[in-house]
Coordinates of C-alpha atoms in Angstrom, one line a residue:
M22 CA -0.1 0.0 0.0
L23 CA 1.4 3.4 -0.9
K24 CA 2.2 5.9 1.8
P25 CA 0.3 9.2 1.8
S26 CA 3.3 11.3 0.6
T27 CA 3.8 9.0 -2.2
K28 CA 0.2 9.1 -3.2
H29 CA 0.6 12.8 -3.3
L30 CA 3.7 12.8 -5.4
V31 CA 2.0 10.4 -8.1
H32 CA -1.2 12.4 -7.8
S33 CA 0.8 15.6 -8.7
A34 CA 2.7 14.1 -11.4
T35 CA -0.5 13.1 -12.9
I36 CA -1.9 16.5 -12.9
V37 CA 1.4 18.1 -14.4
K38 CA 1.0 15.6 -17.2
V39 CA -2.7 16.5 -17.7
I40 CA -1.9 20.1 -17.7
S41 CA 1.2 19.4 -20.0
L42 CA -1.5 17.9 -22.7
V43 CA -3.9 20.7 -22.2
L44 CA -1.1 23.2 -22.8
L45 CA -0.1 21.4 -25.8
S46 CA -3.6 21.3 -27.1
L47 CA -4.1 25.1 -26.7
F48 CA -1.1 25.9 -28.8
L49 CA -1.5 23.2 -31.2
L50 CA -5.2 24.2 -32.0
R51 CA -4.4 27.8 -32.1
L52 CA -1.7 27.0 -34.5
A53 CA -4.0 24.8 -36.8
S54 CA -6.6 27.5 -36.8
L55 CA -4.7 30.6 -37.9
G56 CA -5.4 29.8 -41.7
M57 CA -9.0 28.6 -41.4
Y58 CA -10.6 32.1 -41.3
P59 CA -10.1 35.4 -43.1
L60 CA -8.4 38.6 -41.8
F61 CA -11.1 40.7 -40.3
D62 CA -11.6 44.4 -40.4
T63 CA -10.6 46.6 -39.0
T64 CA -7.5 45.7 -37.1
E65 CA -6.3 42.4 -38.5
A66 CA -7.0 43.3 -42.1
R67 CA -5.3 46.8 -41.7
Y68 CA -2.1 45.4 -40.2
G69 CA -2.1 42.6 -42.7
E70 CA -2.4 45.2 -45.6
I71 CA 0.2 47.4 -44.2
A72 CA 2.7 44.4 -44.0
R73 CA 1.7 43.3 -47.5
I74 CA 2.4 46.7 -49.0
M75 CA 5.7 46.7 -46.9
L76 CA 6.7 43.6 -48.9
E77 CA 5.4 44.9 -52.1
T78 CA 6.9 48.4 -52.0
R79 CA 10.3 47.0 -50.2
N80 CA 9.9 50.1 -48.0
W81 CA 11.0 48.6 -44.7
V82 CA 11.4 52.1 -42.9
T83 CA 7.8 53.6 -43.1
P84 CA 4.8 51.5 -42.8
Q85 CA 2.2 52.7 -45.4
F86 CA -1.5 52.9 -44.6
D87 CA -2.0 52.8 -48.4
Y88 CA 0.3 53.4 -51.3
N89 CA 2.3 56.5 -50.6
V90 CA 0.6 57.2 -47.4
P91 CA 2.6 56.8 -44.3
F92 CA 1.1 55.0 -41.2
W93 CA 2.4 56.7 -38.1
G94 CA 0.2 55.2 -35.7
K95 CA 2.5 52.4 -34.7
P96 CA 6.3 51.6 -35.0
P97 CA 7.1 48.8 -37.5
F98 CA 8.1 45.9 -35.3
H99 CA 4.8 44.0 -35.8
T100 CA 4.8 44.8 -39.4
W101 CA 8.2 43.5 -40.0
L102 CA 7.2 40.2 -38.5
S103 CA 4.0 39.7 -41.0
A104 CA 6.1 41.3 -44.0
A105 CA 8.9 39.0 -43.3
S106 CA 6.9 35.9 -42.9
F107 CA 5.2 37.0 -46.3
S108 CA 8.5 37.3 -48.0
L109 CA 9.6 33.6 -46.9
F110 CA 6.4 31.8 -47.1
G111 CA 3.9 33.8 -49.4
V112 CA 0.9 36.2 -48.6
S113 CA -1.8 34.5 -46.7
E114 CA -3.8 34.6 -43.4
F115 CA -1.7 31.8 -41.8
F116 CA 1.6 33.5 -42.6
A117 CA 0.3 36.8 -41.3
R118 CA -0.6 35.4 -38.2
L119 CA 2.2 32.9 -37.5
P120 CA 5.0 35.3 -36.3
H121 CA 2.8 36.7 -33.7
L122 CA 1.8 33.3 -32.6
L123 CA 5.4 32.5 -32.4
V124 CA 6.0 35.7 -30.4
G125 CA 3.3 34.7 -27.8
M126 CA 5.3 31.2 -27.5
L127 CA 8.4 33.0 -27.0
T128 CA 7.0 35.0 -24.1
A129 CA 5.7 31.8 -22.6
L130 CA 9.5 30.6 -22.9
V131 CA 10.6 33.7 -20.9
V132 CA 7.9 32.9 -18.0
F133 CA 9.0 29.6 -18.2
C134 CA 12.8 30.4 -17.6
F135 CA 11.9 32.9 -15.0
V136 CA 9.9 30.5 -12.8
A137 CA 12.3 27.7 -13.3
L138 CA 15.2 29.8 -12.0
L139 CA 13.4 31.3 -9.1
V140 CA 11.8 27.8 -8.2
D141 CA 11.7 24.7 -10.3
T142 CA 10.6 23.2 -13.7
H143 CA 7.2 21.9 -12.4
K144 CA 6.0 25.3 -11.3
A145 CA 7.4 26.6 -14.7
V146 CA 5.3 24.3 -16.4
I147 CA 2.1 25.4 -14.6
S148 CA 3.0 29.1 -15.0
V149 CA 2.9 28.6 -18.8
F150 CA -0.1 26.7 -18.5
V151 CA -1.9 29.8 -16.9
L152 CA -0.5 32.1 -19.3
A153 CA -1.6 29.8 -22.4
S154 CA -5.2 29.3 -20.8
T155 CA -5.7 33.1 -20.2
L156 CA -8.6 33.6 -22.7
G157 CA -7.3 37.0 -24.0
F158 CA -3.7 35.7 -24.3
I159 CA -4.4 32.5 -26.4
L160 CA -6.9 34.5 -28.6
A161 CA -4.7 37.6 -29.0
I162 CA -1.3 36.0 -29.8
G163 CA -3.1 34.3 -33.1
M164 CA -4.1 37.8 -34.4
V165 CA -2.0 40.4 -36.6
M166 CA -1.8 42.9 -33.8
T167 CA 0.9 44.9 -31.9
D168 CA -0.1 43.4 -28.3
S169 CA 1.6 39.9 -28.6
S170 CA 4.9 41.9 -29.0
L171 CA 4.3 44.4 -26.6
L172 CA 3.6 41.5 -24.1
L173 CA 7.0 40.2 -25.0
A174 CA 8.9 43.3 -24.5
Y175 CA 7.1 44.1 -21.0
T176 CA 7.5 40.5 -19.9
L177 CA 11.2 40.5 -20.7
A178 CA 11.7 44.0 -19.1
M179 CA 10.1 43.0 -15.8
T180 CA 11.8 39.5 -15.4
S181 CA 15.0 40.8 -16.5
F182 CA 15.0 43.8 -13.7
W183 CA 13.9 41.5 -11.0
L184 CA 16.8 38.7 -11.8
N185 CA 19.0 41.9 -12.0
Y186 CA 17.9 43.3 -8.8
Q187 CA 18.4 39.8 -7.2
G188 CA 21.8 39.4 -8.4
Y189 CA 21.2 36.6 -11.2
R190 CA 24.1 37.4 -13.5
S191 CA 23.1 40.9 -13.1
K192 CA 25.4 42.4 -15.9
L193 CA 23.3 39.9 -18.5
H194 CA 20.0 40.8 -17.0
G195 CA 20.4 44.4 -16.4
H196 CA 21.5 44.8 -20.3
L197 CA 18.6 42.7 -21.1
F198 CA 16.2 45.0 -19.3
F199 CA 17.3 48.1 -21.6
T200 CA 17.1 45.8 -24.6
A201 CA 13.5 44.9 -23.7
L202 CA 12.7 48.6 -23.2
A203 CA 14.0 49.4 -26.7
L204 CA 12.1 46.5 -28.2
G205 CA 9.0 48.1 -26.6
M206 CA 9.8 51.3 -28.3
L207 CA 9.8 49.7 -31.5
V208 CA 6.6 47.8 -30.9
K209 CA 4.4 50.5 -29.3
G210 CA 6.4 53.6 -28.5
P211 CA 6.9 55.5 -25.3
V212 CA 3.8 53.8 -23.9
A213 CA 5.8 50.6 -23.5
V214 CA 8.6 52.4 -21.4
A215 CA 5.8 54.0 -19.4
L216 CA 4.2 50.6 -18.4
V217 CA 7.6 49.5 -17.1
V218 CA 8.2 52.7 -15.2
I219 CA 4.9 52.7 -13.8
A220 CA 5.1 49.0 -12.5
L221 CA 8.7 49.6 -11.0
I222 CA 7.7 53.0 -9.1
M223 CA 4.5 51.5 -7.8
W224 CA 6.7 48.4 -6.5
S225 CA 9.7 50.3 -5.5
V226 CA 7.6 52.9 -3.5
W227 CA 5.4 50.2 -2.0
K228 CA 8.3 48.4 -0.4
K229 CA 10.5 51.4 0.0
Q230 CA 13.4 50.0 -2.3
F231 CA 13.3 53.0 -4.8
V232 CA 17.1 54.0 -4.5
K233 CA 18.4 50.4 -4.4
A234 CA 16.3 49.4 -7.3
F235 CA 17.4 52.5 -9.4
C236 CA 21.1 52.1 -8.4
S237 CA 21.0 48.2 -9.3
L238 CA 20.7 49.1 -13.1
P239 CA 23.8 49.2 -15.2
W240 CA 23.0 52.9 -16.3
K241 CA 26.3 53.7 -17.5
T242 CA 26.4 50.9 -20.4
G243 CA 22.6 50.1 -20.5
F244 CA 21.4 53.5 -21.2
P245 CA 23.3 54.2 -24.2
L246 CA 22.5 50.7 -25.4
F247 CA 18.9 51.6 -25.2
W248 CA 19.3 54.9 -27.3
L249 CA 21.6 52.8 -29.7
L250 CA 18.9 50.4 -30.5
V251 CA 16.0 53.1 -30.6
V252 CA 17.4 56.2 -32.3
P253 CA 18.3 54.9 -35.7
W254 CA 14.7 53.8 -36.8
Y255 CA 13.0 57.0 -35.1
A256 CA 15.7 59.3 -37.0
W257 CA 15.3 57.7 -40.4
A258 CA 11.4 57.5 -40.1
E259 CA 11.4 61.2 -39.5
I260 CA 13.8 62.0 -42.1
R261 CA 11.9 59.8 -44.6
T262 CA 8.5 61.5 -43.6
P263 CA 8.6 64.6 -41.6
G264 CA 6.0 65.2 -39.0
F265 CA 6.0 61.6 -37.7
L266 CA 7.7 62.4 -34.4
E267 CA 5.2 65.2 -33.7
Y268 CA 2.2 63.2 -34.5
F269 CA 3.5 59.8 -32.9
I270 CA 4.7 61.5 -29.7
I271 CA 2.2 64.0 -29.0
G272 CA -0.9 62.8 -30.8
E273 CA -0.9 58.9 -30.1
H274 CA 0.8 59.1 -26.8
I275 CA -0.9 62.1 -25.0
Q276 CA -4.3 63.2 -26.9
R277 CA -5.1 59.7 -27.8
F278 CA -5.6 58.7 -24.2
L279 CA -6.6 62.1 -22.5
V280 CA -9.0 63.6 -25.0
S281 CA -12.1 61.3 -25.5
G282 CA -13.0 60.9 -29.1
W283 CA -9.8 62.5 -30.3
A284 CA -10.3 64.0 -33.5
G285 CA -6.6 64.0 -34.6
D286 CA -6.6 60.3 -35.4
L287 CA -5.6 60.0 -39.1
Y288 CA -6.4 56.2 -39.4
G289 CA -9.7 55.7 -37.8
S290 CA -12.1 56.7 -35.1
A291 CA -10.9 57.1 -31.5
H292 CA -12.7 54.7 -29.2
D293 CA -14.4 56.7 -26.3
R294 CA -15.0 54.6 -23.4
P295 CA -15.9 55.3 -19.8
R296 CA -13.3 55.9 -17.4
G297 CA -12.3 53.0 -15.5
S298 CA -13.5 50.3 -18.2
I299 CA -10.0 48.8 -18.4
W300 CA -10.7 47.1 -15.0
I301 CA -13.9 45.5 -16.4
Y302 CA -11.9 44.5 -19.5
W303 CA -9.2 42.8 -17.3
I304 CA -11.6 40.5 -15.7
L305 CA -13.1 39.5 -18.9
C306 CA -9.8 39.1 -20.6
A307 CA -7.7 37.6 -18.1
F308 CA -10.6 34.8 -17.4
P309 CA -10.4 32.5 -15.8
W310 CA -7.2 33.5 -13.8
S311 CA -8.5 37.1 -12.9
F312 CA -11.0 35.4 -10.4
F313 CA -8.0 33.5 -9.0
V314 CA -6.0 36.7 -8.5
I315 CA -8.9 38.8 -7.1
K316 CA -9.5 35.9 -4.5
S317 CA -5.9 35.7 -3.5
L318 CA -5.8 39.4 -3.0
L319 CA -8.8 39.5 -1.1
S320 CA -7.3 36.9 1.4
K321 CA -4.1 39.0 1.6
M322 CA -2.0 36.7 -0.1
T323 CA -1.6 34.7 3.1
K324 CA -1.0 31.3 1.4
S325 CA 2.0 30.6 -0.9
S326 CA 3.5 27.4 -2.1
F327 CA 6.8 29.2 -2.0
S328 CA 9.0 28.3 1.1
S329 CA 11.8 30.8 1.3
E330 CA 11.6 34.5 2.2
H331 CA 13.1 35.4 -1.0
E332 CA 10.5 33.9 -3.1
S333 CA 7.6 35.3 -1.1
Q334 CA 9.0 38.8 -1.6
I335 CA 8.2 38.7 -5.4
K336 CA 4.4 38.8 -4.8
P337 CA 4.4 42.6 -4.4
Y338 CA 6.5 42.8 -7.6
L339 CA 4.1 40.8 -9.3
V340 CA 1.2 42.8 -8.2
A341 CA 2.7 45.9 -9.5
W342 CA 3.6 44.4 -12.7
I343 CA 0.2 43.0 -13.2
F344 CA -1.9 46.2 -12.4
A345 CA 0.5 48.8 -14.0
P346 CA -1.4 48.6 -17.3
L347 CA -4.7 49.1 -15.6
V348 CA -3.5 52.2 -13.7
L349 CA -2.2 53.6 -16.8
F350 CA -5.4 53.5 -18.6
T351 CA -7.8 54.1 -15.8
F352 CA -8.5 57.5 -16.7
A353 CA -8.1 57.1 -20.7
G354 CA -10.9 56.9 -22.3
N355 CA -9.8 55.8 -25.7
I356 CA -9.0 52.4 -25.0
L357 CA -9.6 48.7 -26.1
P358 CA -10.0 45.6 -24.0
I359 CA -6.7 44.0 -25.0
Y360 CA -4.7 46.8 -23.5
V361 CA -4.9 44.7 -20.4
M362 CA -2.5 42.0 -22.0
P363 CA 1.0 43.4 -21.1
G364 CA 0.3 42.3 -17.3
F365 CA -0.5 38.5 -18.2
G366 CA 3.0 37.2 -17.9
A367 CA 2.9 38.3 -14.3
M368 CA -0.7 36.9 -13.5
A369 CA 0.7 33.5 -14.7
V370 CA 3.5 33.8 -12.2
F371 CA 1.3 35.0 -9.4
V372 CA -1.4 32.4 -9.8
T373 CA 1.2 29.6 -9.8
I374 CA 2.8 30.8 -6.5
T375 CA -0.6 31.5 -4.9
N376 CA -2.5 28.3 -5.5
Q377 CA -1.5 24.5 -5.0
L378 CA -1.5 22.1 -7.8
S379 CA -5.0 20.8 -7.8
K380 CA -7.6 19.6 -10.2
R381 CA -9.4 23.2 -9.9
L382 CA -6.4 24.7 -11.8
V383 CA -6.5 21.7 -14.6
L384 CA -10.5 22.5 -15.0
A385 CA -10.2 26.2 -15.2
G386 CA -7.6 25.8 -18.1
C387 CA -9.7 23.1 -19.6
L388 CA -12.7 25.6 -19.6
T389 CA -10.5 28.0 -21.9
L390 CA -9.5 25.1 -24.1
C391 CA -13.4 24.5 -24.4
I392 CA -14.0 28.1 -25.3
L393 CA -11.3 28.2 -27.8
S394 CA -12.6 25.0 -29.5
I395 CA -16.0 26.4 -29.7
T396 CA -14.9 29.8 -31.1
T397 CA -12.7 28.2 -33.7
V398 CA -15.6 25.9 -34.8
L399 CA -18.1 28.8 -35.0
L400 CA -15.5 30.9 -37.0
I401 CA -14.8 28.1 -39.5
S402 CA -18.3 27.1 -39.9
G403 CA -19.4 30.7 -40.5
K404 CA -21.8 30.6 -37.6
V405 CA -20.0 33.6 -36.3
T406 CA -19.0 36.2 -38.9
L407 CA -17.2 39.6 -38.4
P408 CA -16.5 42.4 -41.3
T409 CA -14.4 40.9 -43.9
Q410 CA -14.4 41.1 -47.7
Q411 CA -12.5 37.8 -48.2
K412 CA -15.5 35.8 -49.5
L413 CA -16.8 38.3 -51.9
L414 CA -13.3 38.9 -53.7
V415 CA -11.6 35.7 -53.4
A416 CA -14.9 33.8 -55.0
N417 CA -14.8 36.4 -58.0
A418 CA -11.0 36.9 -58.3
T419 CA -10.8 35.5 -61.8
S420 CA -13.6 37.8 -62.9
I421 CA -12.3 41.0 -61.3
Q422 CA -8.7 40.4 -63.0
E423 CA -10.7 41.7 -66.1
G424 CA -11.1 45.3 -65.1
E425 CA -10.5 47.7 -62.2
L426 CA -12.2 47.3 -59.0
Y427 CA -13.7 50.3 -56.9
Y428 CA -15.5 50.3 -53.6
W429 CA -18.1 53.1 -53.3
Y430 CA -17.8 55.7 -50.4
K431 CA -16.0 53.2 -48.2
R432 CA -13.2 50.8 -48.7
P433 CA -12.6 48.2 -45.9
F434 CA -8.8 47.3 -45.1
S435 CA -9.7 43.5 -46.1
A436 CA -10.7 44.7 -49.6
Q437 CA -7.4 46.0 -50.1
F438 CA -5.6 43.1 -48.8
Y439 CA -7.6 40.4 -50.4
S440 CA -7.4 42.4 -53.9
Q441 CA -3.9 42.6 -53.3
G442 CA -4.0 46.5 -53.4
K443 CA -6.1 46.3 -56.5
A444 CA -9.3 48.0 -54.9
K445 CA -9.6 51.8 -55.4
L446 CA -12.0 54.2 -53.7
L447 CA -15.0 56.1 -55.5
K448 CA -16.3 58.7 -53.1
N449 CA -18.9 61.0 -55.6
I450 CA -21.3 60.7 -58.1
E451 CA -19.0 62.7 -60.5
L452 CA -16.3 60.3 -60.5
L453 CA -18.6 57.3 -61.0
E454 CA -20.3 58.8 -63.9
S455 CA -17.1 59.6 -65.4
K456 CA -15.9 55.8 -65.1
L457 CA -19.1 54.8 -66.7
N458 CA -18.4 57.1 -69.7
E459 CA -14.9 55.7 -70.3
Q460 CA -16.7 52.3 -71.4
A461 CA -14.2 50.4 -70.1
P462 CA -15.2 47.5 -68.0
F463 CA -14.6 47.8 -64.1
F464 CA -16.1 46.2 -61.0
L465 CA -17.9 48.4 -58.3
V466 CA -18.7 47.2 -54.5
I467 CA -21.1 48.8 -52.7
N468 CA -22.8 48.6 -49.3
T469 CA -26.6 48.2 -49.5
A470 CA -26.8 51.1 -47.0
Q471 CA -25.0 53.3 -49.5
L472 CA -27.4 52.6 -52.6
N473 CA -29.4 55.9 -51.9
G474 CA -28.6 58.2 -54.9
V475 CA -26.7 55.8 -57.0
A476 CA -29.3 52.9 -57.5
N477 CA -30.8 54.3 -60.9
I478 CA -27.4 55.0 -62.2
L479 CA -26.3 51.4 -61.4
K480 CA -29.3 49.8 -62.6
N481 CA -28.8 51.2 -66.1
N482 CA -25.1 50.5 -66.7
C483 CA -24.0 47.6 -64.3
K484 CA -25.2 44.1 -63.5
V485 CA -25.2 42.4 -60.2
V486 CA -22.4 39.8 -59.8
E487 CA -22.8 38.7 -56.3
V488 CA -24.3 39.8 -53.0
V489 CA -22.3 38.8 -49.8
N490 CA -23.1 40.2 -46.3
K491 CA -24.9 43.4 -47.6
H492 CA -22.1 44.2 -50.0
I493 CA -23.0 44.0 -53.6
L494 CA -20.3 43.4 -56.5
Y495 CA -21.4 45.0 -59.9
Q496 CA -20.0 44.4 -63.2
C497 CA -20.2 47.9 -65.0
N498 CA -19.9 48.6 -68.8

């Protein structure tokens, strides 16, 4: 008969095996799903098209919103990823998303190494399991967005700082910290540095370690390294398109967050959300682990699987790391739910060290796997649809090659991507009549809501080819 301690070890080993299986299933399912549904408007299709144009024009310095229209809204790191993937493997949804998934997996590796160094490999596996089964994480890393890369930069900066502060090969980790800050500047800009600074100030003031924390960093060599990595692209971008720095620094990083419905946005409409919404977004996007964090905080973090004093000291640091993004965006009106994502790495570590290994953890992760599976099936089957022009354009790709392609009044980003930049924009009746008078064949796509005023003109000069999701494809002349 097994002794209780041996039973416990066998039980724990079984749970770790189940956790590893669920973890593998999460990543494999996300990988398999990358090419099974189209790029959706507006975010994914926009960034996918910007990457496609970068590859086509070979302009790797300035991302372009449209041909010869610079995109000043974000630095180019995430665009470089998708464009490089297109260059190696071809333009498709799968290869647009693949590098962002790999970046997310790299973040998981950083978390694994961090926990393995501080505790052990079993805890490291659990922390990666928690991260991967965070609903917002597993969905976002398979999307063409900046957030997967920002999570990597923030996670690398915070883990490097702690290891440097604690003396783990401090020179290496101290310089890795400044490298991570530079990466953040190329991913998102100054807001990435602000996130790290806010987290470190919150923790160091809370624990009265500000001076020690500040002095622990290799400023003499690390600070020049940061500027060496950041300045070349920023300077080159300003030289290539003067005005970039003013718009990006002042507009995107000050007015965007402080001015509700900011009218200066060159690339879309600002998102006016009630102040404090970021906390609700965190509960939803960090599901199911947000509830584990809340429970631990309400119980004053009295329980811990860590045995040493050093290991227990990290919990206040993790709390600051988790909530710095929420603090930054609490008073911002122009926000998106995914802005909570940078703190997910810390949340994974926090949940791991404040909860005993149990079936409850496995069930929570399995719940996310079920949600991901259902969501994937619904997207692939078309039961859940989001705005995209993929079906309309791909189904009629051969016919459209016979003439020019125009969109009336509004041209979605997915139209540009799936037409490989062929789609152009018509915004007034005079231009439409001029095209009809040329007698050359062309195709026109119009939303049914925009038919008023042009229905009679189209009736006499064009024929309907197909109707998909309230968009009508006409063949004219």
